[in-house]
mmCIF file of C-alpha atoms in Angstrom:
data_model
loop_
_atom_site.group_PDB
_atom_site.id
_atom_site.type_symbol
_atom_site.label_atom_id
_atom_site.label_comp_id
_atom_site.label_asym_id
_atom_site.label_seq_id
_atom_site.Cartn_x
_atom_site.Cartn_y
_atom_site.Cartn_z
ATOM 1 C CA UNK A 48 34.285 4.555 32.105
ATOM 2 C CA UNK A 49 32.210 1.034 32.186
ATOM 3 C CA UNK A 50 29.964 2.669 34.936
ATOM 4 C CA UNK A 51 29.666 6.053 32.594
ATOM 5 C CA UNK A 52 28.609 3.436 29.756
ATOM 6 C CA UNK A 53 26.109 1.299 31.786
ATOM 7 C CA UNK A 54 24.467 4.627 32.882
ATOM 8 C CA UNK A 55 23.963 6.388 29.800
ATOM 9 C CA UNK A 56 22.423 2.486 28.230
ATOM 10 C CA UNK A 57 20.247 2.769 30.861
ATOM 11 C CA UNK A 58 19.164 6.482 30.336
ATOM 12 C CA UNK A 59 18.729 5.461 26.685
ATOM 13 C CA UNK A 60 16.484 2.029 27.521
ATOM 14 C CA UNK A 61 14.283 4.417 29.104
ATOM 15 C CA UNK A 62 13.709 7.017 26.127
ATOM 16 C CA UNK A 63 10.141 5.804 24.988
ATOM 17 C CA UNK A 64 11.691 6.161 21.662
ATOM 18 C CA UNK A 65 8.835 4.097 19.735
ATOM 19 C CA UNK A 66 6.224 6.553 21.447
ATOM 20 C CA UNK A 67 8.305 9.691 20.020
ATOM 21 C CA UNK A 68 7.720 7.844 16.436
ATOM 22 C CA UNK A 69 4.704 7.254 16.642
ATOM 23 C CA UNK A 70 3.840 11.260 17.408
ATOM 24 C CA UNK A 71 6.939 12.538 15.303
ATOM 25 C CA UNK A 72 4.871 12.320 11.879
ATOM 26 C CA UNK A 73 1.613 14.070 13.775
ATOM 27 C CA UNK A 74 4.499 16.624 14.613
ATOM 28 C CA UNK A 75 5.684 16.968 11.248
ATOM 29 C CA UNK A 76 2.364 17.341 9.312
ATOM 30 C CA UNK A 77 1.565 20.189 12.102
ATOM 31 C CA UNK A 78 4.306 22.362 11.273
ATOM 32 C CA UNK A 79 4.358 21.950 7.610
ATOM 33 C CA UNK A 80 0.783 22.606 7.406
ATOM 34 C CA UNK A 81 1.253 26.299 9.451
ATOM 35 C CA UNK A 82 4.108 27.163 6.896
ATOM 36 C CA UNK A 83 1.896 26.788 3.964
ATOM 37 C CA UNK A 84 -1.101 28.178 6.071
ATOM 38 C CA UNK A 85 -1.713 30.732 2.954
ATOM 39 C CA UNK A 86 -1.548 28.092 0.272
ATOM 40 C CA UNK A 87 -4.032 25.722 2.422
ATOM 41 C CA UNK A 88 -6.286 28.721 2.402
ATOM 42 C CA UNK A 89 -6.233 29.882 -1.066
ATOM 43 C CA UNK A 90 -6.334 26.358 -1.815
ATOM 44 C CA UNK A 91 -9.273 25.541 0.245
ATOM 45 C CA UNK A 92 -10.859 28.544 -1.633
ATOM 46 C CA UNK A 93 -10.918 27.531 -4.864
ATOM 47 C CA UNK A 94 -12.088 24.371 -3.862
ATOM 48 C CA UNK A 95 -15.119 25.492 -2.825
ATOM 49 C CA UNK A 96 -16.511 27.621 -6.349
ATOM 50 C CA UNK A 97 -15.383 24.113 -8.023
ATOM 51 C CA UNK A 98 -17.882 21.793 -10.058
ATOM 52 C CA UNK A 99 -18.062 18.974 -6.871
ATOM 53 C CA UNK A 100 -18.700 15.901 -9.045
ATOM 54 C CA UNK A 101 -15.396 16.831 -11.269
ATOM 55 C CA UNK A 102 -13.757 16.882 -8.011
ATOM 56 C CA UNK A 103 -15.265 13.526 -5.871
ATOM 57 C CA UNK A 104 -13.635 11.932 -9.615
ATOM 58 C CA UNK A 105 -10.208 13.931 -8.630
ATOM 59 C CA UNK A 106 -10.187 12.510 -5.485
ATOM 60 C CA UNK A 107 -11.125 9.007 -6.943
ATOM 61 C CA UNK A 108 -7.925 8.698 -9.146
ATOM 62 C CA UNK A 109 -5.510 10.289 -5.770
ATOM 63 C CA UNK A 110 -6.848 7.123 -3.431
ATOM 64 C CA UNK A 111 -6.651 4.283 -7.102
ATOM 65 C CA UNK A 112 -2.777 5.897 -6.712
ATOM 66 C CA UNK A 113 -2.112 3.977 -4.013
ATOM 67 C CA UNK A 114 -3.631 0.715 -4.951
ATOM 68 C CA UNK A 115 -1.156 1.275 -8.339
ATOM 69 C CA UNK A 116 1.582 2.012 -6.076
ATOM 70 C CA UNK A 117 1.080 -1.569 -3.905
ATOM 71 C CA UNK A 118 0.197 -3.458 -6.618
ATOM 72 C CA UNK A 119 3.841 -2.130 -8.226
ATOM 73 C CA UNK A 120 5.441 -2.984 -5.354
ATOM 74 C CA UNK A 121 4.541 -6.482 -5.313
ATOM 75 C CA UNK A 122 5.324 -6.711 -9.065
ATOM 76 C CA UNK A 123 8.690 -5.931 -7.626
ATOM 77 C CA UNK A 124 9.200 -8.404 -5.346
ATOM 78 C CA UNK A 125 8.939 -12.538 -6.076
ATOM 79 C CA UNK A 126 7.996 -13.029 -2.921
ATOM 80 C CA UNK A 127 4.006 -12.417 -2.047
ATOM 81 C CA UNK A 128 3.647 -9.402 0.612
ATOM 82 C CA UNK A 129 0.265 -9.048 2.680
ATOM 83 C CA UNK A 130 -2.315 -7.376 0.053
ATOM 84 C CA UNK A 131 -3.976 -5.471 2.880
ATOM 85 C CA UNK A 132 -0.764 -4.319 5.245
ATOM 86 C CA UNK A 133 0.813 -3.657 1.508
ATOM 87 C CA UNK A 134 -2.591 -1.051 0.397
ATOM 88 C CA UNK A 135 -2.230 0.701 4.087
ATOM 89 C CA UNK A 136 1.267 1.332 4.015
ATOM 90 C CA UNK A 137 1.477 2.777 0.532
ATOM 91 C CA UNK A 138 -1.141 5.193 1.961
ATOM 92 C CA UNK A 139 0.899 5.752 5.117
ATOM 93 C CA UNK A 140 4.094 6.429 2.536
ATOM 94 C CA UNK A 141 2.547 8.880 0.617
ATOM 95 C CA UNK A 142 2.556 11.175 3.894
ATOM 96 C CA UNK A 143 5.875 10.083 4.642
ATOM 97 C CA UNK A 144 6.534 11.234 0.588
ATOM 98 C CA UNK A 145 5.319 14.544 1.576
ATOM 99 C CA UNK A 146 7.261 15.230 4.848
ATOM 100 C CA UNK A 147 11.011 14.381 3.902
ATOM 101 C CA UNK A 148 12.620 15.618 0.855
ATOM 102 C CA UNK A 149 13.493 13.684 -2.314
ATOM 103 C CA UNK A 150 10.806 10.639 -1.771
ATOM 104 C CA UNK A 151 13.274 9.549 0.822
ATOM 105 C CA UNK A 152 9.815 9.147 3.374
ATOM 106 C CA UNK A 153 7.782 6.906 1.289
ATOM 107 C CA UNK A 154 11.360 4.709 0.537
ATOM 108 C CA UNK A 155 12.302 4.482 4.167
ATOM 109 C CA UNK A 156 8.677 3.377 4.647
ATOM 110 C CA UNK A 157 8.830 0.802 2.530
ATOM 111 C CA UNK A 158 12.081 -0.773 3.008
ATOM 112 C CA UNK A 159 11.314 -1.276 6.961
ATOM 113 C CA UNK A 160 7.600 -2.549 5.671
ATOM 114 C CA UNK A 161 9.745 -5.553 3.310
ATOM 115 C CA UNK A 162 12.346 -6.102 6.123
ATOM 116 C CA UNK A 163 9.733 -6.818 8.499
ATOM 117 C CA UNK A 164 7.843 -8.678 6.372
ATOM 118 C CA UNK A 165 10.801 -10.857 6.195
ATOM 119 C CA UNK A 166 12.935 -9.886 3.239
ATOM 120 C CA UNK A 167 16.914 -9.445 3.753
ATOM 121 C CA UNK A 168 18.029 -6.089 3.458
ATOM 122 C CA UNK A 169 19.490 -6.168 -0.123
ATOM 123 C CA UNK A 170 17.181 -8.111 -1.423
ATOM 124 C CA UNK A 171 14.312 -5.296 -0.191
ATOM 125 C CA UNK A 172 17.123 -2.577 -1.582
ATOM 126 C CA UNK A 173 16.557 -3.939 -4.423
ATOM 127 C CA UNK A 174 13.529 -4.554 -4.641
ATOM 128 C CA UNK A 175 12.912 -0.619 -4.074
ATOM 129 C CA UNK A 176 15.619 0.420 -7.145
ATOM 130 C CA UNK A 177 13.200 -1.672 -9.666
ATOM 131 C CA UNK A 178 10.393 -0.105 -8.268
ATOM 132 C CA UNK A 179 12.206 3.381 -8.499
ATOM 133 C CA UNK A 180 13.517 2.307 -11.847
ATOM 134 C CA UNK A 181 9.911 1.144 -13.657
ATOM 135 C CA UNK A 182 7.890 3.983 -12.341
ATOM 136 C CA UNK A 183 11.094 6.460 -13.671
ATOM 137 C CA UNK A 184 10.756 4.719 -17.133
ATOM 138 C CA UNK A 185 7.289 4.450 -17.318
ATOM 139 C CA UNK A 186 6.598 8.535 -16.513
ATOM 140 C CA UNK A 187 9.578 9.688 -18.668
ATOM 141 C CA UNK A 188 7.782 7.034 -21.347
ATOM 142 C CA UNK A 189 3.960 8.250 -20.859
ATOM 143 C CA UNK A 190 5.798 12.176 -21.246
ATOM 144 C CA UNK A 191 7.594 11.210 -24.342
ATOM 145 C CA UNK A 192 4.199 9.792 -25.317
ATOM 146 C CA UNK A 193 1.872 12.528 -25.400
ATOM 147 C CA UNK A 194 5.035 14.394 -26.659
ATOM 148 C CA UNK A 195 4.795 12.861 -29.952
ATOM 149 C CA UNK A 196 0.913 12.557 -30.319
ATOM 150 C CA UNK A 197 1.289 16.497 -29.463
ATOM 151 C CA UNK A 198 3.834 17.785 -30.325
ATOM 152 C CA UNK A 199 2.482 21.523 -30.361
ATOM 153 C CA UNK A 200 0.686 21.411 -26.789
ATOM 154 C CA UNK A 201 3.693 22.564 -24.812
ATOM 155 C CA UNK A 202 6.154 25.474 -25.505
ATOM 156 C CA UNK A 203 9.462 24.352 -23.624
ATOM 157 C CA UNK A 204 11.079 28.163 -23.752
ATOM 158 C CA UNK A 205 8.847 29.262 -20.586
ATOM 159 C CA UNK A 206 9.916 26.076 -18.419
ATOM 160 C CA UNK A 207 13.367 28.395 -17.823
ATOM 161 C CA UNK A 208 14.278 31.480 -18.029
ATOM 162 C CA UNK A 209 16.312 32.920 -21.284
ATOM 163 C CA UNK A 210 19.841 31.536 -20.793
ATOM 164 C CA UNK A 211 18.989 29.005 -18.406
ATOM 165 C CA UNK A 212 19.819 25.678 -20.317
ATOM 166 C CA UNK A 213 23.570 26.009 -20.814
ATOM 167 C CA UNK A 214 24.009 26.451 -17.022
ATOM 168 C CA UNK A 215 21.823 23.327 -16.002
ATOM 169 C CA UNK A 216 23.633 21.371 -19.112
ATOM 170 C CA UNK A 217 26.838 22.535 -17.232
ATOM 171 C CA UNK A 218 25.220 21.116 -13.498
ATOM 172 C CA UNK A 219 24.229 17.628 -15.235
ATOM 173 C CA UNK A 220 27.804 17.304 -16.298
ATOM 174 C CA UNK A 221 29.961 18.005 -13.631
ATOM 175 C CA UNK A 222 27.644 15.891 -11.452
ATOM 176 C CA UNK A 223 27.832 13.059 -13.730
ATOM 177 C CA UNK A 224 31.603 13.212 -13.816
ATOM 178 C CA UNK A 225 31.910 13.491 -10.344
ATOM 179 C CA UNK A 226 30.103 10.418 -9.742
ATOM 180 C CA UNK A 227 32.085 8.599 -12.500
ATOM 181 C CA UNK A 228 35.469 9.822 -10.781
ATOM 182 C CA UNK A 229 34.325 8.690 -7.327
ATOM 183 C CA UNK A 230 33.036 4.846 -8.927
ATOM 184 C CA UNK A 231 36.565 4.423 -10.433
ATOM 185 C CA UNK A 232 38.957 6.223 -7.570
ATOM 186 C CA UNK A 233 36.920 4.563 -4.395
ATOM 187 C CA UNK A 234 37.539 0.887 -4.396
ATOM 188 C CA UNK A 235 34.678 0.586 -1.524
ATOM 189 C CA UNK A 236 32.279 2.284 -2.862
ATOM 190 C CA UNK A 237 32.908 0.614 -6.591
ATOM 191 C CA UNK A 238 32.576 -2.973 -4.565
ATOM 192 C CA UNK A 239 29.592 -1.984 -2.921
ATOM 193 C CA UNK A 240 27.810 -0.214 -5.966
ATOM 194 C CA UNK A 241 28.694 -3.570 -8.167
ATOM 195 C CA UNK A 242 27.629 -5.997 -5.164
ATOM 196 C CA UNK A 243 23.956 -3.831 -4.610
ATOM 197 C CA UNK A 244 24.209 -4.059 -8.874
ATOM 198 C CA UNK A 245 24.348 -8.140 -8.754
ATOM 199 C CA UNK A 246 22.128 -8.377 -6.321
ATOM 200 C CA UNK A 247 19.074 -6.152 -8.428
ATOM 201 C CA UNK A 248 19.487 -7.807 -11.337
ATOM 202 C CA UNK A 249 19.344 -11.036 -9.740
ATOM 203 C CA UNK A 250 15.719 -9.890 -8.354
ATOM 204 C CA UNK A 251 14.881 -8.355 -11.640
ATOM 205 C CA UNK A 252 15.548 -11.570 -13.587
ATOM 206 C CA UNK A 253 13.538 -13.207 -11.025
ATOM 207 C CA UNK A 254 10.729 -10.886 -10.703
ATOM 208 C CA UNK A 255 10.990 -10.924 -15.168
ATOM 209 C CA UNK A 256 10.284 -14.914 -15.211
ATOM 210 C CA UNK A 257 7.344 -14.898 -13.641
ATOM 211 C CA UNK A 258 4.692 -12.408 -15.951
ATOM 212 C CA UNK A 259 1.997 -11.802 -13.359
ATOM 213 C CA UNK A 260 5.286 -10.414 -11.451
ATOM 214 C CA UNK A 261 6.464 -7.955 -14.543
ATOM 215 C CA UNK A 262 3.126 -7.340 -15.540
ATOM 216 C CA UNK A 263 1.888 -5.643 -11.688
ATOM 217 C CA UNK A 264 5.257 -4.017 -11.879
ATOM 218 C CA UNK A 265 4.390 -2.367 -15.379
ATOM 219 C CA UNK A 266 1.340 -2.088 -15.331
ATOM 220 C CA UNK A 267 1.231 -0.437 -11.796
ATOM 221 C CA UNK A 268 4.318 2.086 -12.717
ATOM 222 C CA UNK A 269 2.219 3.182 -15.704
ATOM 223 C CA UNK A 270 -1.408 3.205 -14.081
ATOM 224 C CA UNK A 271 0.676 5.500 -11.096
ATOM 225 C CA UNK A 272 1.421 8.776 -12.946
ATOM 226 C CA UNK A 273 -1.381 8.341 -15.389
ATOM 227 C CA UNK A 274 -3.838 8.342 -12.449
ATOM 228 C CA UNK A 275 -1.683 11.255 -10.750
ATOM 229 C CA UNK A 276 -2.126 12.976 -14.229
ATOM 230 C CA UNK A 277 -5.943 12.044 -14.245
ATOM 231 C CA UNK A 278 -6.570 14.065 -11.336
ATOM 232 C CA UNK A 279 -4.687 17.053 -12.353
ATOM 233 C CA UNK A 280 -6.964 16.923 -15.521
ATOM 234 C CA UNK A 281 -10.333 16.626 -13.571
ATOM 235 C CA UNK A 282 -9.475 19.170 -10.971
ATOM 236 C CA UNK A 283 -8.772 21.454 -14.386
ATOM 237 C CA UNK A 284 -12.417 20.216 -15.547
ATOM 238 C CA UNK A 285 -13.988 21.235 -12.086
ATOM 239 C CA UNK A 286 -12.500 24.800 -12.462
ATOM 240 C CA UNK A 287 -12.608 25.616 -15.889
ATOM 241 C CA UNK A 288 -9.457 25.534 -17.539
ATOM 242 C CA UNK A 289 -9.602 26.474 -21.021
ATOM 243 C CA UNK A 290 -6.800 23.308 -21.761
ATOM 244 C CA UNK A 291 -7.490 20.526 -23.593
ATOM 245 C CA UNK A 292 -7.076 17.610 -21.105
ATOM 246 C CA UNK A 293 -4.269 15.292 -22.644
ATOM 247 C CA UNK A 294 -2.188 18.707 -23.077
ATOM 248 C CA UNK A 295 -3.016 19.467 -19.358
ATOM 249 C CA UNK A 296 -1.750 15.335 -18.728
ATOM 250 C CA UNK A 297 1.780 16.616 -20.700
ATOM 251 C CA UNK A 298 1.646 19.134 -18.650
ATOM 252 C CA UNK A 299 1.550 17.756 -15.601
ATOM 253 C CA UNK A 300 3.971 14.871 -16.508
ATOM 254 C CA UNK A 301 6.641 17.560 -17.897
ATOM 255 C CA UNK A 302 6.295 19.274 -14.460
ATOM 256 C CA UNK A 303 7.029 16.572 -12.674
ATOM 257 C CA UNK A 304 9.895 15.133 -14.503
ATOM 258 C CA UNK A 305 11.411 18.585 -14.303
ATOM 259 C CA UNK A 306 11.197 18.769 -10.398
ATOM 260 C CA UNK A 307 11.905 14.796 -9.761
ATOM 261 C CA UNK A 308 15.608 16.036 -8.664
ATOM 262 C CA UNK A 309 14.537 19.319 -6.349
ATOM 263 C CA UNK A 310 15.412 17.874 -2.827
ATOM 264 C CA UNK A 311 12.025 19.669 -1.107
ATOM 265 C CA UNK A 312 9.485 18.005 0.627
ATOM 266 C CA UNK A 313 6.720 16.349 -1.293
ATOM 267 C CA UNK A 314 8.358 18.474 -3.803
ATOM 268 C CA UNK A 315 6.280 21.527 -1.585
ATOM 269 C CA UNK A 316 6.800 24.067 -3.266
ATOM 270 C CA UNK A 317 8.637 23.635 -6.542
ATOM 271 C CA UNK A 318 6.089 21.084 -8.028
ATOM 272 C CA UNK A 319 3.420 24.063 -7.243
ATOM 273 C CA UNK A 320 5.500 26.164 -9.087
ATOM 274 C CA UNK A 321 6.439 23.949 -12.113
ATOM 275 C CA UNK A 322 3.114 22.911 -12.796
ATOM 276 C CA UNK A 323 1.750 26.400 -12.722
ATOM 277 C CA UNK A 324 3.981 27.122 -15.437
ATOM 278 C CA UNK A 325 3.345 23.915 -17.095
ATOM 279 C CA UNK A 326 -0.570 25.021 -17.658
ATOM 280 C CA UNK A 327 0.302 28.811 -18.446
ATOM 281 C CA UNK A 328 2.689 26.764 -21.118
ATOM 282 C CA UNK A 329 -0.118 24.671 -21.987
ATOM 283 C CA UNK A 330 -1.800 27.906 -23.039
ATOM 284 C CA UNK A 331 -4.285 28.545 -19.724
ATOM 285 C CA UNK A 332 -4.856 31.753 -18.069
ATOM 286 C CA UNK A 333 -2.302 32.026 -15.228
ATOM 287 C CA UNK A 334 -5.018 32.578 -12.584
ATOM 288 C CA UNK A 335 -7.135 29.801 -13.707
ATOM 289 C CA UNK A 336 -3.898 27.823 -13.594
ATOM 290 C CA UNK A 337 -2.722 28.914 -10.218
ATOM 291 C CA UNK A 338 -6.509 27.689 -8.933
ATOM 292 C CA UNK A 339 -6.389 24.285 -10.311
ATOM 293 C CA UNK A 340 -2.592 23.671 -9.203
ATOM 294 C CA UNK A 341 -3.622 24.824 -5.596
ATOM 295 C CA UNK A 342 -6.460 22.800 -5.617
ATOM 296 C CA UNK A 343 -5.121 19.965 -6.816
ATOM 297 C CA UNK A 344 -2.673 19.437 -4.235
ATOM 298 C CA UNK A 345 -5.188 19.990 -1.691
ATOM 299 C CA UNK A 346 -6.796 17.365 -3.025
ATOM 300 C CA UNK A 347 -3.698 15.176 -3.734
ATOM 301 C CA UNK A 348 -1.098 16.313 -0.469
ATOM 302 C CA UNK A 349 -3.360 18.310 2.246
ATOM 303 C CA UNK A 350 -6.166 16.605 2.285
ATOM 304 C CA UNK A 351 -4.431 12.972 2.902
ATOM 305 C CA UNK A 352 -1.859 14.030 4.938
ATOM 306 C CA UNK A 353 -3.187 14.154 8.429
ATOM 307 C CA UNK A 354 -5.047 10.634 8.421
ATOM 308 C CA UNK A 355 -1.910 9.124 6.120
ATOM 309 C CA UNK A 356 0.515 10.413 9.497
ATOM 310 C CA UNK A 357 -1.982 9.342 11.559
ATOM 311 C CA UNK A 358 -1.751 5.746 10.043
ATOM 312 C CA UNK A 359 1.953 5.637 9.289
ATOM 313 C CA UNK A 360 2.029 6.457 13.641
ATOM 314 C CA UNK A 361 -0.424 3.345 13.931
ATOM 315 C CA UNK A 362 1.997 0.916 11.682
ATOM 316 C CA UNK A 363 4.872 2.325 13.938
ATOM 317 C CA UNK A 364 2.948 1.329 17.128
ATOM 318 C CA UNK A 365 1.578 -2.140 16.074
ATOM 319 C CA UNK A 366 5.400 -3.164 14.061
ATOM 320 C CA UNK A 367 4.244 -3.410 10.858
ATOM 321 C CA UNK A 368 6.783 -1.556 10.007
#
């Protein structure tokens, strides 16, 4: 049995396991790209009949994203991370984001980038739940926002079909009283949930007394979304979308707080879908809607994706993260 043991150690020593991670987001951004080969080219399409300055601005606010994105992860963290290795990796995240479901790329990402760079585990846990937290809060704020300086811009009854609330009501309930049944019955998973608790509001007291700390960690989770919403509204600008462009920001920001829970890729897929209905809700044409939304995330998801995989393989190759 030892022998059996030391042989198969050996076999697994020799699995160039850091090359296959380096290549395995390459791999991944190839074969998502041929299932969405029709939306790519459709996408593409549009692109080109667009007004090109409207668009260079689009593309603008996707790469100030990921400055807003490392500066808010600083802001969650006391301790300072490397600016530079900090910018890349939020850019490498984002295609991460895109290739695993539920933003579970662009988390791993970043927790192996703040381990590395030196921070225990739970403290860099943490760290990621504020972050999580503040950019949750600030989006769901910015939404309720532009809710109340228009409240007319969006008609909610299209988001779902007729009949459709009661049932999700129904979903949001029995999950939440699962999860309060499990907290109270499991003694160690209530220990652990209260221990990862202590330890984030440890860092967010910390990160809280120092304001250039809380203010990169607001500021950044509000710039994020706003900027993501800012592009949505120029690509509508490039391609004509009779919308006014805060109501096209709403609509955007509803979208997105609708899908935050659908475990797809990238949200591939469903946040295509939502947001299509978000600007026919919005009051624009549904093929003038369907172009900008297609556009958009070629802009945003396509057109990124290849050179962020390509760098997230580099940071796997050099251990930054």
């Amino acid at each position: 049995m030892t022998a059996v043991r030391l042989h198969a150690g050996r076999l697994l020593r020799r699995i160039p396991i850091r090359q296959i991670l380096v290549l395995l987001p390459l791999a991944l951004v190839i074969l998502v790209a041929v299932r969405h080969r029709t939306v790519l080219a459709e996408g593409i399409g549009h692109l080109a009949t667009a007004k090109w300055p409207w668009l260079l601005a689009a593309a603008g606010a996707t790469c100030l994203t990921w400055v807003a994105a490392a500066v808010t992860r600083q802001g969650a963290v006391v301790d300072r991370l490397p600016r530079l290795r900090l910018l890349v990796t939020q850019f490498a995240a984002g295609s991460a984001n895109h290739l695993l479901p539920t933003g579970l790329g662009a988390s791993a990402v970043n927790l192996r980038f703040m381990t590395v760079c030196g921070l225990p585990l739970a403290r860099s846990s943490a760290a990621l739940a504020l972050y999580l937290l503040a950019e949750s809060v600030a989006r769901v704020g910015l939404l309720a926002a532009l809710f109340i300086a228009f409240p007319h811009a969006l008609q909610l009854g299209p988001l779902l079909p007729d009949g459709a609330w009661g049932p999700l009501l129904l979903v949001i309930g029995a999950v939440v009283v699962v999860v309060v049944a499990l907290f109270a019955l499991v003694r160690k998973l209530r220990t652990a949930v209260l221990s990862f608790l202590r330890t984030a509001l440890g860092e967010a007291r910390s990160v809280h007394t120092r304001p250039s700390r809380a203010l990169a960690l607001w500021g950044g989770s509000i710039a994020f979304p706003a900027l993501q919403a800012a592009g949505l509204v120029l690509v509508g600008l490039a391609l004509g979308l009779d919308v006014p462009p805060a109501h096209m920001a709403l609509a955007y920001l509803a979208a997105t707080v609708a899908v935050a829970l659908v475990p797809t890729p990238g949200g591939l897929g469903s946040v295509e879908a939502a947001l299509i209905v978000a600007l026919v809700a919005a009051g624009g044409p549904v093929a003038v809607a369907t172009a900008v939304v297609l556009a958009y995330r070629i802009i945003t998801v396509w057109l990124p994706l290849l050179p962020g995989a390509l760098t997230l393989g580099a940071l796997v190759r050099f251990k930054v993260i």
